[in-house]
């Protein structure tokens, strides 16, 4: 396969493309990432330049290719029970809901390959059993959502799952599936996955008790962050919690939420 170079002008055009498509501000110096992830698409379509590929993406007849490009240019890094203090809070809230005989709705707004929403579901199932609870997982990437729906992971990915929850809610792969684990069907059926661009008008999702928006804002500029948080807060019930990444903050982004602890905010 002929190696095609990505010019500075083309890289700038891709920066604009991913910002317009997903609200992501791609830093300078990411030329190798863009060319590395998209090179096979140029080869697939027998194109001679990244500029030709951009023109293809601008053609409405190639909407499927546009989604493929967004999938390839968005980074998805996650693992089970990331930031344990968030799940300790979730368990506490679930116990309060059980005592009050209330249901719970939780939204994993950037669910990636499913580790976060399944972690949420394990906690809710452990506390609330077959009671009234829902987990919604959304992501801009259709590719990772397909993997999430399968609920099939390498055993290495399971290292963060508490052993009692691992035994209750996951099946160990046998034979040709050795070295893998599968989230049990009953739990998978309690998690709904949906393709969603957080930087566009949101559909009617209802209200949630907790929204996980972790390690998402690091890719956005200040104004996009402000708009994103405001958009999500319309779906957070009064008294509900917004959880963000440990390295993130809402300083200068939103002043209506109460800071409970680093990365944990409550809607009055």
GROMACS .gro file of C-alpha atoms in nm:
model
  268
    1UNK     CA    1   0.000   0.000   0.000
    2UNK     CA    2   0.135   0.341  -0.099
    3UNK     CA    3   0.197   0.567   0.200
    4UNK     CA    4   0.004   0.893   0.159
    5UNK     CA    5   0.127   1.200   0.346
    6UNK     CA    6  -0.109   1.421   0.545
    7UNK     CA    7  -0.039   1.787   0.473
    8UNK     CA    8  -0.066   2.061   0.735
    9UNK     CA    9  -0.364   2.206   0.548
   10UNK     CA   10  -0.541   1.869   0.543
   11UNK     CA   11  -0.473   1.819   0.914
   12UNK     CA   12  -0.631   2.160   0.987
   13UNK     CA   13  -0.932   2.052   0.783
   14UNK     CA   14  -0.964   1.734   0.989
   15UNK     CA   15  -0.941   1.940   1.307
   16UNK     CA   16  -1.240   2.139   1.182
   17UNK     CA   17  -1.417   1.820   1.072
   18UNK     CA   18  -1.399   1.645   1.410
   19UNK     CA   19  -1.494   1.968   1.590
   20UNK     CA   20  -1.802   2.014   1.370
   21UNK     CA   21  -1.897   1.646   1.392
   22UNK     CA   22  -1.832   1.578   1.760
   23UNK     CA   23  -1.734   1.903   1.932
   24UNK     CA   24  -1.384   1.768   1.991
   25UNK     CA   25  -1.094   2.013   1.988
   26UNK     CA   26  -0.806   1.811   1.844
   27UNK     CA   27  -0.472   1.949   1.957
   28UNK     CA   28  -0.196   2.044   1.716
   29UNK     CA   29   0.067   1.775   1.669
   30UNK     CA   30  -0.184   1.492   1.619
   31UNK     CA   31  -0.105   1.444   1.249
   32UNK     CA   32   0.034   1.094   1.310
   33UNK     CA   33  -0.284   0.991   1.492
   34UNK     CA   34  -0.508   1.114   1.209
   35UNK     CA   35  -0.302   0.963   0.928
   36UNK     CA   36  -0.250   0.637   1.116
   37UNK     CA   37  -0.618   0.585   1.190
   38UNK     CA   38  -0.750   0.687   0.849
   39UNK     CA   39  -0.486   0.540   0.616
   40UNK     CA   40  -0.679   0.214   0.568
   41UNK     CA   41  -0.991   0.408   0.468
   42UNK     CA   42  -0.798   0.583   0.191
   43UNK     CA   43  -0.669   0.245   0.074
   44UNK     CA   44  -1.019   0.094   0.095
   45UNK     CA   45  -1.160   0.362  -0.134
   46UNK     CA   46  -0.843   0.381  -0.348
   47UNK     CA   47  -0.803   0.751  -0.281
   48UNK     CA   48  -0.483   0.944  -0.350
   49UNK     CA   49  -0.498   1.202  -0.072
   50UNK     CA   50  -0.659   1.286   0.262
   51UNK     CA   51  -0.816   1.583   0.086
   52UNK     CA   52  -1.002   1.341  -0.142
   53UNK     CA   53  -1.122   1.155   0.167
   54UNK     CA   54  -1.246   1.479   0.326
   55UNK     CA   55  -1.443   1.559   0.013
   56UNK     CA   56  -1.600   1.214   0.035
   57UNK     CA   57  -1.702   1.282   0.395
   58UNK     CA   58  -1.870   1.607   0.290
   59UNK     CA   59  -2.085   1.415   0.041
   60UNK     CA   60  -2.423   1.331   0.194
   61UNK     CA   61  -2.427   1.005   0.000
   62UNK     CA   62  -2.146   0.879   0.224
   63UNK     CA   63  -2.307   0.921   0.568
   64UNK     CA   64  -2.193   0.573   0.672
   65UNK     CA   65  -1.831   0.664   0.591
   66UNK     CA   66  -1.867   0.981   0.797
   67UNK     CA   67  -1.967   0.770   1.098
   68UNK     CA   68  -1.667   0.541   1.039
   69UNK     CA   69  -1.434   0.843   1.035
   70UNK     CA   70  -1.584   0.979   1.360
   71UNK     CA   71  -1.546   0.635   1.519
   72UNK     CA   72  -1.180   0.618   1.419
   73UNK     CA   73  -1.094   0.970   1.536
   74UNK     CA   74  -1.261   0.951   1.878
   75UNK     CA   75  -1.059   0.800   2.160
   76UNK     CA   76  -1.230   0.544   2.382
   77UNK     CA   77  -1.042   0.446   2.697
   78UNK     CA   78  -1.229   0.294   2.989
   79UNK     CA   79  -1.231   0.010   3.239
   80UNK     CA   80  -1.459  -0.146   3.499
   81UNK     CA   81  -1.521   0.043   3.825
   82UNK     CA   82  -1.300   0.333   3.727
   83UNK     CA   83  -1.271   0.582   4.018
   84UNK     CA   84  -1.415   0.364   4.299
   85UNK     CA   85  -1.544   0.661   4.504
   86UNK     CA   86  -1.807   0.723   4.236
   87UNK     CA   87  -1.934   0.369   4.274
   88UNK     CA   88  -1.930   0.399   4.653
   89UNK     CA   89  -2.158   0.703   4.613
   90UNK     CA   90  -2.378   0.515   4.366
   91UNK     CA   91  -2.417   0.228   4.614
   92UNK     CA   92  -2.511   0.473   4.889
   93UNK     CA   93  -2.773   0.637   4.666
   94UNK     CA   94  -2.910   0.297   4.565
   95UNK     CA   95  -2.944   0.198   4.931
   96UNK     CA   96  -3.134   0.522   4.998
   97UNK     CA   97  -3.362   0.450   4.703
   98UNK     CA   98  -3.427   0.098   4.832
   99UNK     CA   99  -3.513   0.229   5.179
  100UNK     CA  100  -3.751   0.484   5.026
  101UNK     CA  101  -3.888   0.225   4.782
  102UNK     CA  102  -3.791   0.442   4.487
  103UNK     CA  103  -3.647   0.342   4.153
  104UNK     CA  104  -3.324   0.475   4.002
  105UNK     CA  105  -3.221   0.591   3.655
  106UNK     CA  106  -2.852   0.636   3.573
  107UNK     CA  107  -2.699   0.766   3.250
  108UNK     CA  108  -2.349   0.679   3.133
  109UNK     CA  109  -2.316   0.964   2.882
  110UNK     CA  110  -1.993   0.841   2.718
  111UNK     CA  111  -2.028   0.468   2.760
  112UNK     CA  112  -1.753   0.361   2.521
  113UNK     CA  113  -1.723  -0.021   2.508
  114UNK     CA  114  -1.962  -0.069   2.801
  115UNK     CA  115  -1.743  -0.113   3.107
  116UNK     CA  116  -1.890   0.192   3.283
  117UNK     CA  117  -2.262   0.118   3.231
  118UNK     CA  118  -2.214  -0.250   3.323
  119UNK     CA  119  -2.029  -0.143   3.640
  120UNK     CA  120  -2.325   0.081   3.723
  121UNK     CA  121  -2.569  -0.202   3.651
  122UNK     CA  122  -2.380  -0.443   3.878
  123UNK     CA  123  -2.409  -0.202   4.172
  124UNK     CA  124  -2.780  -0.135   4.111
  125UNK     CA  125  -2.858  -0.505   4.066
  126UNK     CA  126  -2.666  -0.587   4.383
  127UNK     CA  127  -2.858  -0.332   4.590
  128UNK     CA  128  -3.197  -0.311   4.417
  129UNK     CA  129  -3.218  -0.663   4.275
  130UNK     CA  130  -3.502  -0.701   4.026
  131UNK     CA  131  -3.653  -0.372   4.138
  132UNK     CA  132  -3.716  -0.060   3.932
  133UNK     CA  133  -3.388   0.067   3.793
  134UNK     CA  134  -3.252   0.160   3.451
  135UNK     CA  135  -2.909   0.223   3.300
  136UNK     CA  136  -2.867   0.414   2.974
  137UNK     CA  137  -2.532   0.409   2.794
  138UNK     CA  138  -2.473   0.651   2.506
  139UNK     CA  139  -2.176   0.718   2.281
  140UNK     CA  140  -2.098   0.896   1.955
  141UNK     CA  141  -1.916   0.589   1.821
  142UNK     CA  142  -2.132   0.313   1.675
  143UNK     CA  143  -1.828   0.086   1.669
  144UNK     CA  144  -1.781   0.086   2.047
  145UNK     CA  145  -2.156   0.054   2.105
  146UNK     CA  146  -2.159  -0.269   1.906
  147UNK     CA  147  -1.889  -0.406   2.134
  148UNK     CA  148  -2.070  -0.278   2.443
  149UNK     CA  149  -2.392  -0.461   2.354
  150UNK     CA  150  -2.200  -0.789   2.336
  151UNK     CA  151  -2.071  -0.752   2.694
  152UNK     CA  152  -1.776  -0.978   2.605
  153UNK     CA  153  -1.433  -0.883   2.742
  154UNK     CA  154  -1.089  -1.024   2.805
  155UNK     CA  155  -1.035  -1.140   3.163
  156UNK     CA  156  -0.767  -0.872   3.191
  157UNK     CA  157  -1.044  -0.611   3.163
  158UNK     CA  158  -1.222  -0.770   3.461
  159UNK     CA  159  -0.944  -0.694   3.710
  160UNK     CA  160  -1.130  -0.393   3.854
  161UNK     CA  161  -1.455  -0.578   3.923
  162UNK     CA  162  -1.504  -0.673   4.291
  163UNK     CA  163  -1.473  -1.051   4.311
  164UNK     CA  164  -1.825  -1.105   4.449
  165UNK     CA  165  -1.981  -0.905   4.165
  166UNK     CA  166  -1.761  -1.078   3.911
  167UNK     CA  167  -1.884  -1.419   4.027
  168UNK     CA  168  -2.249  -1.309   4.037
  169UNK     CA  169  -2.277  -1.120   3.711
  170UNK     CA  170  -2.009  -1.256   3.475
  171UNK     CA  171  -1.949  -1.591   3.306
  172UNK     CA  172  -1.596  -1.723   3.262
  173UNK     CA  173  -1.512  -1.824   2.906
  174UNK     CA  174  -1.444  -2.191   2.838
  175UNK     CA  175  -1.272  -2.370   2.551
  176UNK     CA  176  -1.209  -2.134   2.260
  177UNK     CA  177  -1.344  -1.849   2.477
  178UNK     CA  178  -1.087  -1.914   2.750
  179UNK     CA  179  -0.930  -1.594   2.881
  180UNK     CA  180  -1.252  -1.399   2.833
  181UNK     CA  181  -1.564  -1.325   3.034
  182UNK     CA  182  -1.923  -1.243   2.939
  183UNK     CA  183  -2.159  -1.017   3.131
  184UNK     CA  184  -2.462  -1.235   3.206
  185UNK     CA  185  -2.764  -1.195   2.980
  186UNK     CA  186  -3.003  -1.080   3.254
  187UNK     CA  187  -2.775  -0.788   3.339
  188UNK     CA  188  -2.707  -0.702   2.974
  189UNK     CA  189  -3.080  -0.676   2.917
  190UNK     CA  190  -3.111  -0.413   3.190
  191UNK     CA  191  -2.869  -0.178   3.009
  192UNK     CA  192  -2.992   0.017   2.708
  193UNK     CA  193  -2.732   0.146   2.461
  194UNK     CA  194  -2.802   0.435   2.225
  195UNK     CA  195  -2.601   0.622   1.961
  196UNK     CA  196  -2.592   0.988   2.066
  197UNK     CA  197  -2.391   1.300   1.992
  198UNK     CA  198  -2.380   1.500   2.316
  199UNK     CA  199  -2.309   1.821   2.124
  200UNK     CA  200  -2.636   1.812   1.935
  201UNK     CA  201  -2.997   1.854   2.045
  202UNK     CA  202  -3.078   1.567   2.280
  203UNK     CA  203  -3.386   1.348   2.238
  204UNK     CA  204  -3.643   1.303   2.515
  205UNK     CA  205  -3.449   1.087   2.758
  206UNK     CA  206  -3.638   1.165   3.077
  207UNK     CA  207  -3.477   1.253   3.412
  208UNK     CA  208  -3.188   1.075   3.580
  209UNK     CA  209  -3.075   1.041   3.939
  210UNK     CA  210  -2.707   1.023   3.839
  211UNK     CA  211  -2.524   1.119   3.520
  212UNK     CA  212  -2.171   0.994   3.459
  213UNK     CA  213  -1.986   1.241   3.232
  214UNK     CA  214  -1.633   1.129   3.300
  215UNK     CA  215  -1.324   1.216   3.098
  216UNK     CA  216  -1.532   1.369   2.821
  217UNK     CA  217  -1.478   1.742   2.865
  218UNK     CA  218  -1.101   1.712   2.830
  219UNK     CA  219  -1.159   1.702   2.452
  220UNK     CA  220  -1.373   2.018   2.436
  221UNK     CA  221  -1.307   2.391   2.447
  222UNK     CA  222  -1.456   2.607   2.724
  223UNK     CA  223  -1.771   2.718   2.541
  224UNK     CA  224  -1.847   2.364   2.423
  225UNK     CA  225  -1.807   2.242   2.782
  226UNK     CA  226  -2.051   2.504   2.908
  227UNK     CA  227  -2.311   2.415   2.647
  228UNK     CA  228  -2.265   2.042   2.706
  229UNK     CA  229  -2.312   2.061   3.084
  230UNK     CA  230  -2.615   2.290   3.049
  231UNK     CA  231  -2.768   2.046   2.800
  232UNK     CA  232  -2.718   1.747   3.028
  233UNK     CA  233  -2.846   1.924   3.339
  234UNK     CA  234  -3.192   1.948   3.183
  235UNK     CA  235  -3.200   1.567   3.226
  236UNK     CA  236  -3.074   1.561   3.586
  237UNK     CA  237  -3.347   1.569   3.849
  238UNK     CA  238  -3.323   1.810   4.145
  239UNK     CA  239  -3.104   1.644   4.407
  240UNK     CA  240  -2.934   1.434   4.140
  241UNK     CA  241  -2.560   1.394   4.094
  242UNK     CA  242  -2.327   1.474   3.804
  243UNK     CA  243  -1.998   1.281   3.812
  244UNK     CA  244  -1.699   1.396   3.605
  245UNK     CA  245  -1.343   1.274   3.563
  246UNK     CA  246  -1.093   1.311   3.848
  247UNK     CA  247  -0.877   1.542   3.635
  248UNK     CA  248  -1.175   1.758   3.533
  249UNK     CA  249  -1.350   2.052   3.701
  250UNK     CA  250  -1.662   2.265   3.649
  251UNK     CA  251  -1.481   2.588   3.742
  252UNK     CA  252  -1.587   2.858   3.491
  253UNK     CA  253  -1.820   2.601   3.329
  254UNK     CA  254  -2.123   2.591   3.559
  255UNK     CA  255  -2.204   2.768   3.886
  256UNK     CA  256  -2.548   2.619   3.956
  257UNK     CA  257  -2.425   2.283   4.090
  258UNK     CA  258  -2.303   2.221   4.444
  259UNK     CA  259  -1.955   2.070   4.470
  260UNK     CA  260  -1.984   1.772   4.705
  261UNK     CA  261  -1.629   1.640   4.657
  262UNK     CA  262  -1.370   1.659   4.378
  263UNK     CA  263  -1.543   1.538   4.057
  264UNK     CA  264  -1.883   1.500   4.235
  265UNK     CA  265  -2.153   1.765   4.193
  266UNK     CA  266  -2.515   1.782   4.313
  267UNK     CA  267  -2.804   1.967   4.149
  268UNK     CA  268  -2.992   2.176   4.410
   0.00000   0.00000   0.00000
